[in-house]
Amino acid sequence: MPMTELNFEVMDEEVKDYARKQTYIFKQKFNAIFEKIRPDIKPYVYQKKVKSVELTRTAQCFVTVENGNNNLIVNGKEIYSTSGIIVWIKPEKEGDRIALFETSGSDEGILRVFSKDKQIYTEKGFVHDIIYFYDRFYLIREKRDENISSTSGSSNGVYLEEKYLFGKNIASGMGLSGESYGDEIIIHAGNNISTELYIGEIGNPTTWKLFKKYKSQVKILDYENEILYTLRFEGNGILTVGEKEYPLDEPAEDAVRVKEGFLVVHMRDAKSIPVLYSSDCKKIKEFPFTTYKGLIAMASDNKRANLVMGDFGTTFNIYSYSEGQIEQIEKNEVSKFNASEDWVNVNGKNVHYFFLQANRETRNTLVYGYGGFNISLLPSYNNLFAYLLNNGVNVVICNLPGGGEYGEEWHKLGMRENKINVYESFQAVIKKLKKEGKRVICYGVSNGGLLSSYTLTQIPEYIEGAVIGNPVIDLMRFHRLLAGQYWVSEYGNPDDENDAIFLKKYSSYEQLKPGKYPPSLTYSRMSDDRVHPAHALKFYDKLISYGNEAYLMIGEGGHLGSGLEDTVDETAFIASFIEYVFSKNSNM
């Protein structure tokens, strides 16, 4: 079957019709399995979850997901509820305003600002932050076109109402955020490997000048009495107090200021451990957990702190920190799973993974990975995984190079020309499991979709199938599509002839050659305005042109997700594909 001549990057009606037709074919084939398992999956999706937390001297804010809605809870009271997705919230540190950004799953959405529980402002667009000052506020907006050159300047800018004030000299691929500190403002410009901080008078943008540049990611913890407090993601992490630097002994996932000094969440073999430090960064005490936990979010008012933790069977655990003590105040446990950890040696480095044992003895195993952008895969609840574990499928979660589990050097080990380390590590885990008699389906989403698609092209004989979610796949074109300019620092620049050499070697689209591959499901969403659906469409089209058993599912919503009923459907169809693959020639 020849490849179609459609230009998938334009996403015109012809392309959309093709996507709908192929999705219909997939759903018709799997409908019987889907109808059987959908009712069982729905309770896993509809579990109460806590997505984020913010804390000021006057407001304790949570975003929860319950009964199909995202809810903003302030001081125990529901301020706003939506069937959409609340992506971020930001309360005013010294005031009563609070903003939230809501979407249907895409990056574009609606900003809502509340004051004393009443909505006072709305705006549609790509809004990434709000900076309160006096009775006004700045917005950080992004202008995003479908095709963007990575050589252009940043598409982010700081605005007062409709007036563009700051950002024209910020490089392409740098995101912007900001915060007010009394009469001063700090603008943070950064990507996954570098940061620039600009400081000036809050009401006078002409004074906003470059203060410091760093060759790392930086989180601002506070700015008080002209002293800047930060967590720099270099090595295991460096706490800074003004010009004083305090390197940490273990990888840091996050940190906040508290009354005693700092509360840092360290990662110990991809498990979260809160540790209290004094103001001069001497370790005071640890707060160990009895089960594997992973940080979801944390916030402080510089005295107290709230932490939201997840684990494999619990959607959330809320902890409150004060006066040297941590107390659990709420949790939602769904299931208890037998979780263990193991390692595989790859080129002299140990690669850690979690093995989650299914509720019955089985060889069938889903292997999940990500490996990029300094993102750590810590213990957390996953709708699909919880269902599979309770229905006879093991789940393995890999902590690959490119993530942040072992500090910035671990991240760099999986970037750019080193990306091959991510692939080799993932393949090593799969080969080890196969040697132990497991039957494997590989799975990854977004950057992880690149991982699972590449794995399909390289070691088809070791896997029973592949699930490829919302993927980045064509690494020779990614920088031209939607938000791709932001990933050049991670992957490399295809317009650079030296970068193009290694990018072509680990671009799944380039590596897909005529041949026989195991069954695959590639899925994306029609309104994904971060990772263009063309990646999924092109890869699927190439697979079937070579005569392979491949399936495509293009759903509603965007990169961040969709409504809960759509999420139930998507999860159930993915689970249907997994059940189908493992049932083929099964001899469990």
XYZ file of C-alpha atoms in Angstrom:
588
model
C 0.000 0.000 0.000
C 1.663 3.288 -1.056
C 2.000 6.229 1.298
C -0.625 8.924 0.910
C 0.421 12.182 -0.706
C -1.441 14.260 1.880
C 0.469 17.086 3.530
C -0.281 16.221 7.147
C 1.307 19.404 8.456
C -1.456 21.635 7.102
C -4.270 19.799 8.974
C -6.833 20.854 6.362
C -10.214 19.140 5.951
C -8.738 16.450 3.713
C -6.179 15.540 6.383
C -8.806 15.637 9.119
C -11.083 13.367 7.086
C -8.207 10.920 6.675
C -7.561 10.982 10.443
C -11.247 10.433 11.234
C -11.529 7.567 8.760
C -8.486 5.740 10.140
C -9.721 6.322 13.689
C -13.114 4.886 12.750
C -11.440 1.751 11.347
C -9.508 1.301 14.606
C -12.522 1.838 16.827
C -14.712 -0.519 14.834
C -12.149 -3.301 15.132
C -11.740 -2.853 18.885
C -15.288 -1.903 19.799
C -16.228 -5.264 21.331
C -13.276 -5.209 23.745
C -13.869 -1.504 24.418
C -17.523 -2.016 25.368
C -16.518 -4.774 27.752
C -13.822 -2.893 29.658
C -14.990 0.748 29.527
C -17.269 0.432 32.600
C -14.362 -1.031 34.568
C -11.997 1.771 33.568
C -14.345 4.669 34.338
C -13.930 4.520 38.167
C -10.137 4.763 37.798
C -10.459 7.938 35.733
C -13.093 9.512 37.980
C -11.048 9.234 41.172
C -10.524 12.488 43.063
C -7.131 14.013 42.303
C -5.183 17.067 43.481
C -3.213 18.653 40.646
C -1.610 21.735 42.158
C -1.229 23.813 45.300
C -0.419 27.455 46.094
C 0.023 29.043 49.513
C 0.116 32.684 50.619
C -0.189 34.306 54.021
C -3.950 34.597 53.490
C -4.870 31.874 50.988
C -4.466 28.111 50.741
C -5.325 27.101 47.174
C -5.771 23.691 45.559
C -6.839 22.537 42.120
C -8.767 19.289 42.434
C -10.365 16.985 39.886
C -13.591 15.341 40.991
C -16.829 14.159 39.373
C -15.701 15.248 35.937
C -14.745 18.796 36.905
C -11.593 20.767 37.672
C -12.175 22.837 40.795
C -10.359 25.796 42.345
C -10.557 25.505 46.142
C -9.476 28.542 48.195
C -9.421 28.256 51.995
C -11.701 25.246 51.790
C -14.295 26.957 49.571
C -14.937 26.193 45.911
C -14.340 29.409 43.956
C -14.670 28.037 40.446
C -15.516 24.730 38.744
C -15.167 23.760 35.084
C -15.506 20.731 32.849
C -12.278 21.938 31.216
C -8.701 21.626 32.512
C -7.222 24.145 34.945
C -3.600 24.305 33.817
C -2.220 26.771 36.381
C -3.316 29.044 39.203
C -1.605 32.042 40.775
C -2.802 33.932 43.855
C -1.607 37.418 44.740
C 0.950 37.215 47.544
C -0.352 40.287 49.377
C -3.941 40.681 48.214
C -7.130 38.888 47.320
C -6.770 38.365 43.575
C -6.261 34.916 42.100
C -5.885 33.890 38.463
C -6.386 30.593 36.722
C -5.795 29.435 33.168
C -8.306 26.975 31.777
C -8.237 24.990 28.525
C -10.042 22.168 26.771
C -6.700 20.344 26.607
C -4.842 22.561 24.153
C -2.232 25.182 25.072
C -4.642 27.938 24.069
C -7.254 28.691 26.690
C -8.989 31.269 28.872
C -7.427 33.336 31.635
C -9.809 34.170 34.487
C -8.973 36.589 37.296
C -11.011 36.643 40.510
C -11.171 39.141 43.366
C -13.074 38.310 46.550
C -14.634 35.304 44.820
C -15.922 37.415 41.884
C -14.593 37.136 38.350
C -13.146 40.487 37.274
C -11.283 39.676 34.040
C -11.197 37.095 31.239
C -9.027 36.697 28.152
C -8.633 34.001 25.518
C -5.226 33.078 24.116
C -1.853 31.589 25.012
C -1.360 33.142 28.469
C 1.490 31.743 30.550
C 1.629 33.981 33.621
C 0.207 36.976 35.448
C 2.248 39.478 37.474
C 0.269 41.518 39.975
C 1.364 45.060 40.801
C -0.605 47.609 42.771
C -4.197 47.432 41.414
C -3.077 46.313 37.947
C -1.360 43.300 36.400
C 0.960 42.360 33.561
C 0.295 39.307 31.395
C 2.824 37.065 29.716
C 1.360 36.068 26.384
C 2.647 33.938 23.556
C 1.972 34.380 19.863
C 2.047 30.985 18.226
C 1.793 30.265 14.515
C 1.466 26.845 12.983
C 4.902 27.051 11.377
C 7.657 28.821 13.289
C 11.321 29.363 12.522
C 13.721 28.459 15.313
C 15.928 31.385 14.255
C 13.311 34.007 15.113
C 13.145 35.752 18.485
C 10.931 34.642 21.334
C 7.216 34.654 20.671
C 6.634 35.392 24.372
C 6.213 38.896 25.719
C 5.122 40.910 28.746
C 2.016 43.027 28.152
C 0.096 45.671 30.050
C -3.393 45.376 28.632
C -2.641 45.259 24.866
C 0.673 47.095 25.010
C 3.781 44.997 24.389
C 6.453 45.976 26.917
C 9.203 43.371 27.127
C 10.620 40.311 25.376
C 11.887 41.346 21.954
C 15.501 40.565 22.870
C 14.724 37.180 24.411
C 16.003 34.294 22.278
C 13.720 31.844 20.492
C 12.727 28.875 22.624
C 12.892 30.786 25.926
C 9.775 30.825 28.070
C 8.888 33.817 30.254
C 7.457 34.124 33.751
C 7.583 36.808 36.422
C 6.849 37.892 39.960
C 6.545 41.142 41.862
C 8.455 41.739 45.082
C 7.268 44.979 46.637
C 8.247 47.751 44.245
C 10.473 45.475 42.149
C 9.861 42.850 39.518
C 11.863 39.805 38.417
C 11.333 38.437 34.912
C 12.511 34.870 34.407
C 13.482 33.820 30.864
C 14.548 30.225 30.476
C 14.548 26.871 28.754
C 15.686 23.432 29.871
C 19.384 24.373 29.996
C 19.714 28.116 30.590
C 18.164 31.031 32.470
C 18.268 34.822 32.345
C 16.889 36.974 35.176
C 15.851 40.603 34.656
C 15.179 42.973 37.574
C 13.727 46.463 37.672
C 11.081 48.796 39.014
C 7.659 47.165 38.933
C 5.929 50.046 37.157
C 8.718 51.086 34.795
C 9.633 48.492 32.119
C 12.479 50.672 30.812
C 14.375 49.765 34.016
C 14.073 45.977 33.540
C 17.680 45.009 32.950
C 19.591 41.746 32.829
C 20.644 40.800 36.344
C 22.157 37.332 35.949
C 22.630 34.605 33.369
C 22.945 30.923 34.232
C 23.832 27.822 32.243
C 21.108 25.858 33.990
C 17.458 25.910 34.938
C 16.743 28.114 37.963
C 13.757 28.346 40.282
C 13.360 31.614 42.204
C 12.456 30.859 45.811
C 12.250 34.452 47.073
C 13.631 37.954 46.750
C 13.760 39.913 49.989
C 15.845 42.916 51.089
C 17.686 42.708 47.739
C 18.740 39.128 48.521
C 17.832 36.561 45.868
C 17.069 32.993 46.963
C 17.145 30.326 44.259
C 17.400 26.632 43.531
C 19.787 26.115 40.611
C 19.566 22.809 38.803
C 23.292 22.195 38.466
C 24.769 18.930 39.660
C 22.386 17.712 42.368
C 21.067 21.237 42.776
C 22.492 24.363 44.396
C 20.650 26.499 46.938
C 21.732 30.124 46.774
C 21.319 32.958 49.252
C 22.537 36.106 47.546
C 26.073 35.349 46.427
C 26.409 32.336 48.745
C 26.080 28.931 47.116
C 25.229 25.656 48.868
C 25.594 22.529 46.686
C 23.281 19.694 47.710
C 24.358 16.109 48.302
C 21.368 14.457 46.614
C 19.330 15.385 43.521
C 16.697 18.018 44.254
C 13.254 17.896 42.647
C 11.973 21.136 44.209
C 12.415 23.486 47.162
C 10.649 26.291 49.024
C 11.544 28.713 51.782
C 10.135 28.016 55.256
C 10.572 29.602 58.677
C 13.602 27.459 59.569
C 15.297 27.900 56.192
C 14.454 25.620 53.270
C 12.317 22.555 52.672
C 13.852 20.573 49.826
C 12.338 17.508 48.189
C 15.194 15.249 47.205
C 15.055 12.257 44.893
C 16.580 9.024 46.128
C 16.443 6.512 43.293
C 13.361 8.315 41.937
C 11.574 8.416 45.289
C 10.747 11.728 46.982
C 12.240 12.535 50.393
C 11.493 15.949 52.015
C 14.483 17.337 53.924
C 14.570 20.422 56.173
C 17.596 22.727 55.987
C 18.588 25.739 58.051
C 18.923 29.192 56.489
C 22.633 28.471 55.913
C 21.719 25.123 54.340
C 22.734 22.759 57.111
C 20.605 19.629 57.142
C 18.225 19.599 60.121
C 16.074 16.500 59.535
C 14.562 14.173 56.956
C 10.923 13.152 56.629
C 11.037 9.615 55.205
C 7.944 7.818 53.911
C 7.080 4.165 54.518
C 6.016 3.667 50.870
C 7.338 5.008 47.574
C 6.154 8.588 47.074
C 6.563 11.128 44.299
C 6.148 14.901 44.484
C 3.212 16.359 42.539
C 3.387 19.957 43.791
C 4.591 22.068 46.712
C 4.195 25.683 47.808
C 4.953 27.877 50.804
C 4.305 31.302 52.269
C 7.977 31.352 53.363
C 6.970 29.966 56.772
C 4.587 27.060 56.255
C 4.405 24.680 53.298
C 1.967 22.309 51.646
C 3.091 19.264 49.703
C 1.044 17.053 47.395
C 2.523 13.587 46.924
C 1.420 10.684 44.776
C 2.127 6.986 44.747
C 1.234 4.145 42.425
C -2.057 3.311 44.119
C -2.974 6.679 45.645
C -4.101 9.643 43.569
C -2.857 12.147 46.147
C -1.508 12.598 49.654
C -1.646 16.147 51.060
C 0.932 17.030 53.711
C 1.211 20.209 55.746
C 4.595 21.398 57.004
C 4.973 23.776 59.973
C 7.396 24.277 62.840
C 9.662 21.385 61.863
C 6.876 18.817 61.456
C 5.051 17.257 58.498
C 1.505 16.042 58.958
C -0.675 14.161 56.480
C -4.064 15.865 56.237
C -5.807 14.024 53.371
C -5.292 11.171 50.903
C -7.202 9.114 48.332
C -6.037 5.520 48.099
C -7.454 3.549 45.181
C -5.498 0.270 45.267
C -2.466 -1.294 46.895
C 0.175 -2.613 44.562
C 3.315 -4.618 45.166
C 6.028 -2.245 43.927
C 9.715 -3.153 43.810
C 12.747 -1.588 42.168
C 15.610 -2.917 40.104
C 18.487 -1.752 37.940
C 20.125 -2.669 34.673
C 23.693 -1.714 33.815
C 24.066 0.182 30.546
C 27.538 1.255 29.427
C 28.757 1.281 33.026
C 25.801 3.244 34.423
C 22.949 1.772 36.454
C 19.481 2.522 35.097
C 16.734 2.321 37.717
C 13.189 1.110 37.143
C 10.090 0.342 39.180
C 8.386 -3.031 38.717
C 4.694 -3.006 39.620
C 3.333 -6.515 40.050
C -0.130 -7.245 38.641
C -2.845 -8.742 40.818
C -2.096 -12.184 39.409
C 0.946 -13.973 38.052
C 1.508 -12.962 34.448
C 4.179 -12.564 31.818
C 2.373 -9.607 30.205
C 4.199 -6.370 30.968
C 3.788 -2.757 29.841
C 7.099 -0.862 29.869
C 6.816 2.921 30.116
C 9.500 5.566 29.639
C 10.090 9.249 28.919
C 13.760 10.259 29.179
C 13.977 13.965 28.481
C 13.595 17.628 29.419
C 14.838 17.058 32.982
C 11.430 15.523 33.824
C 11.527 12.865 36.520
C 9.233 9.820 36.554
C 8.434 9.527 40.262
C 5.809 7.292 41.901
C 2.388 8.580 40.894
C -1.106 7.409 40.064
C -1.971 6.670 36.427
C -5.510 5.773 35.325
C -4.396 3.223 32.735
C -1.714 1.652 34.908
C -4.071 1.222 37.870
C -6.582 -0.568 35.643
C -3.947 -2.823 34.039
C -2.415 -3.807 37.378
C -5.807 -4.887 38.643
C -6.423 -6.822 35.433
C -3.367 -8.970 34.994
C -0.738 -6.739 33.361
C 2.531 -5.777 35.078
C 3.768 -2.208 34.663
C 7.419 -1.146 34.523
C 8.382 2.538 34.837
C 11.905 3.412 33.690
C 14.048 6.274 35.026
C 16.076 6.942 31.918
C 18.888 9.394 31.101
C 17.424 12.689 29.979
C 15.242 12.854 33.091
C 16.118 14.646 36.304
C 16.091 11.714 38.732
C 19.859 11.828 39.286
C 20.568 15.510 38.777
C 21.503 17.671 35.822
C 24.290 15.371 34.586
C 21.692 12.619 34.185
C 19.612 15.050 32.125
C 22.564 15.981 29.918
C 23.338 12.296 29.404
C 20.106 12.089 27.391
C 20.192 15.359 25.439
C 21.108 16.173 21.861
C 23.857 13.849 20.533
C 23.588 11.853 23.772
C 19.955 10.912 23.091
C 21.098 7.448 22.076
C 21.702 6.772 25.808
C 17.965 7.088 26.424
C 17.142 4.564 23.724
C 19.831 2.092 24.759
C 18.732 2.249 28.399
C 15.071 1.637 27.535
C 16.018 -1.234 25.257
C 18.240 -2.727 27.963
C 15.324 -2.830 30.409
C 13.120 -4.471 27.777
C 15.788 -7.046 26.899
C 16.291 -7.874 30.584
C 12.553 -8.394 31.041
C 12.392 -10.548 27.906
C 15.235 -12.673 29.241
C 13.175 -13.145 32.413
C 10.314 -14.477 30.277
C 8.120 -11.360 30.100
C 5.996 -10.382 27.097
C 6.462 -6.648 26.499
C 4.529 -3.752 25.036
C 6.478 -0.478 25.092
C 4.671 2.777 25.813
C 5.518 6.464 25.874
C 3.762 9.810 25.509
C 4.987 13.072 23.918
C 8.799 12.913 24.146
C 8.123 9.364 25.361
C 6.221 8.794 22.105
C 9.511 9.441 20.320
C 11.035 6.790 22.606
C 8.391 4.121 21.987
C 8.262 4.767 18.227
C 12.048 4.532 17.968
C 12.005 1.327 20.020
C 9.514 -0.136 17.546
C 11.884 0.623 14.662
C 14.999 -0.761 16.366
C 14.090 -3.873 18.364
C 10.787 -5.157 16.944
C 11.766 -8.727 17.787
C 11.809 -7.929 21.540
C 8.342 -6.429 21.816
C 4.817 -7.690 21.260
C 3.591 -4.214 20.403
C 3.968 -0.463 20.905
C 1.706 2.329 22.145
C 2.839 5.725 20.849
C 1.041 8.661 22.463
C 0.901 12.325 21.284
C 4.359 11.787 19.863
C 7.245 13.872 18.601
C 8.520 11.655 15.770
C 9.917 13.616 12.820
C 13.042 15.218 14.259
C 13.965 16.854 10.974
C 10.772 18.968 11.027
C 9.740 19.324 14.691
C 11.182 22.831 15.075
C 8.939 24.170 12.308
C 5.686 23.050 13.906
C 3.717 24.721 16.696
C 5.764 24.785 19.931
C 8.749 22.999 18.412
C 11.052 26.008 18.770
C 11.127 25.344 22.525
C 12.687 21.912 22.087
C 15.736 22.837 20.030
C 17.902 23.120 23.153
C 16.906 19.552 24.113
C 17.039 17.772 20.769
C 19.298 19.923 18.594
C 18.616 22.173 15.609
C 17.832 20.427 12.296
C 18.903 23.590 10.448
C 22.426 23.113 11.803
C 24.240 20.639 9.566
C 26.157 19.123 12.489
C 23.026 18.654 14.602
C 21.172 17.265 11.601
C 23.592 14.331 11.435
C 22.678 12.933 14.867
C 19.032 14.039 14.668
C 18.528 11.942 11.550
C 19.985 8.918 13.347
C 17.433 9.031 16.145
C 14.436 10.423 14.324
C 11.872 7.615 14.396
C 10.393 8.766 11.110
C 13.771 8.550 9.378
C 14.578 5.194 10.987
C 11.314 3.531 9.945
C 12.307 1.311 7.000
C 10.416 -1.266 4.954
C 9.977 -4.371 7.097
C 7.736 -6.285 9.467
C 6.909 -4.641 12.781
C 4.680 -5.809 15.643
C 1.222 -4.199 16.092
C 1.245 -0.546 17.085
C -1.263 2.067 18.195
C -0.338 5.676 17.519
C -2.637 8.290 18.989
C -2.892 12.068 19.043
C -5.605 14.692 19.496
C -7.092 16.923 16.823
C -6.596 20.153 18.814
C -3.052 19.420 20.004
C -1.378 22.798 19.526
C 1.881 21.771 21.206
C 2.952 18.585 19.406
C 1.511 18.686 15.903
C -0.699 15.665 15.026
C 1.323 15.417 11.801
C 3.986 13.487 13.718
C 1.515 10.708 14.524
C -0.177 10.776 11.118
C 3.050 10.590 9.119
C 4.450 7.721 11.176
C 1.226 5.709 10.996
C 0.893 6.312 7.272
C 4.442 5.111 6.673
C 3.881 1.996 8.800
C 0.800 0.887 6.900
C 2.451 1.660 3.561
C 4.934 -1.098 4.465
C 2.055 -3.512 5.107
C 2.192 -3.505 8.910
C -0.598 -3.982 11.424
C -0.838 -0.424 12.698
C -3.692 1.589 14.159
C -4.398 5.294 14.508
C -6.594 7.084 17.054
C -7.085 10.826 16.726
C -9.303 12.089 19.551
C -10.656 15.358 20.803
C -8.843 17.764 23.116
C -5.200 18.818 23.054
C -1.794 17.851 24.383
C -2.842 18.403 27.994
C -5.848 16.117 27.684
C -9.586 16.404 27.184
C -12.824 16.078 29.130
C -13.167 13.169 31.505
C -15.599 11.171 29.369
C -13.200 11.552 26.435
C -10.377 10.483 28.749
C -12.362 7.385 29.742
C -12.858 6.535 26.061
C -9.222 7.110 25.147
C -7.943 5.089 28.112
C -10.374 2.252 27.369
C -9.322 2.067 23.712
C -5.624 2.009 24.679
C -6.365 -0.764 27.181
C -8.349 -2.597 24.475
C -5.342 -2.532 22.169
C -3.075 -3.793 24.965
C -5.486 -6.644 25.770
C -5.712 -7.547 22.085
C -1.935 -7.682 21.621
C -1.315 -9.765 24.725
C -4.128 -12.145 23.773
C -2.439 -12.951 20.452
C -0.660 -16.329 20.692
C -0.932 -16.010 24.448
C 0.625 -18.772 26.526
C 0.621 -17.081 29.918
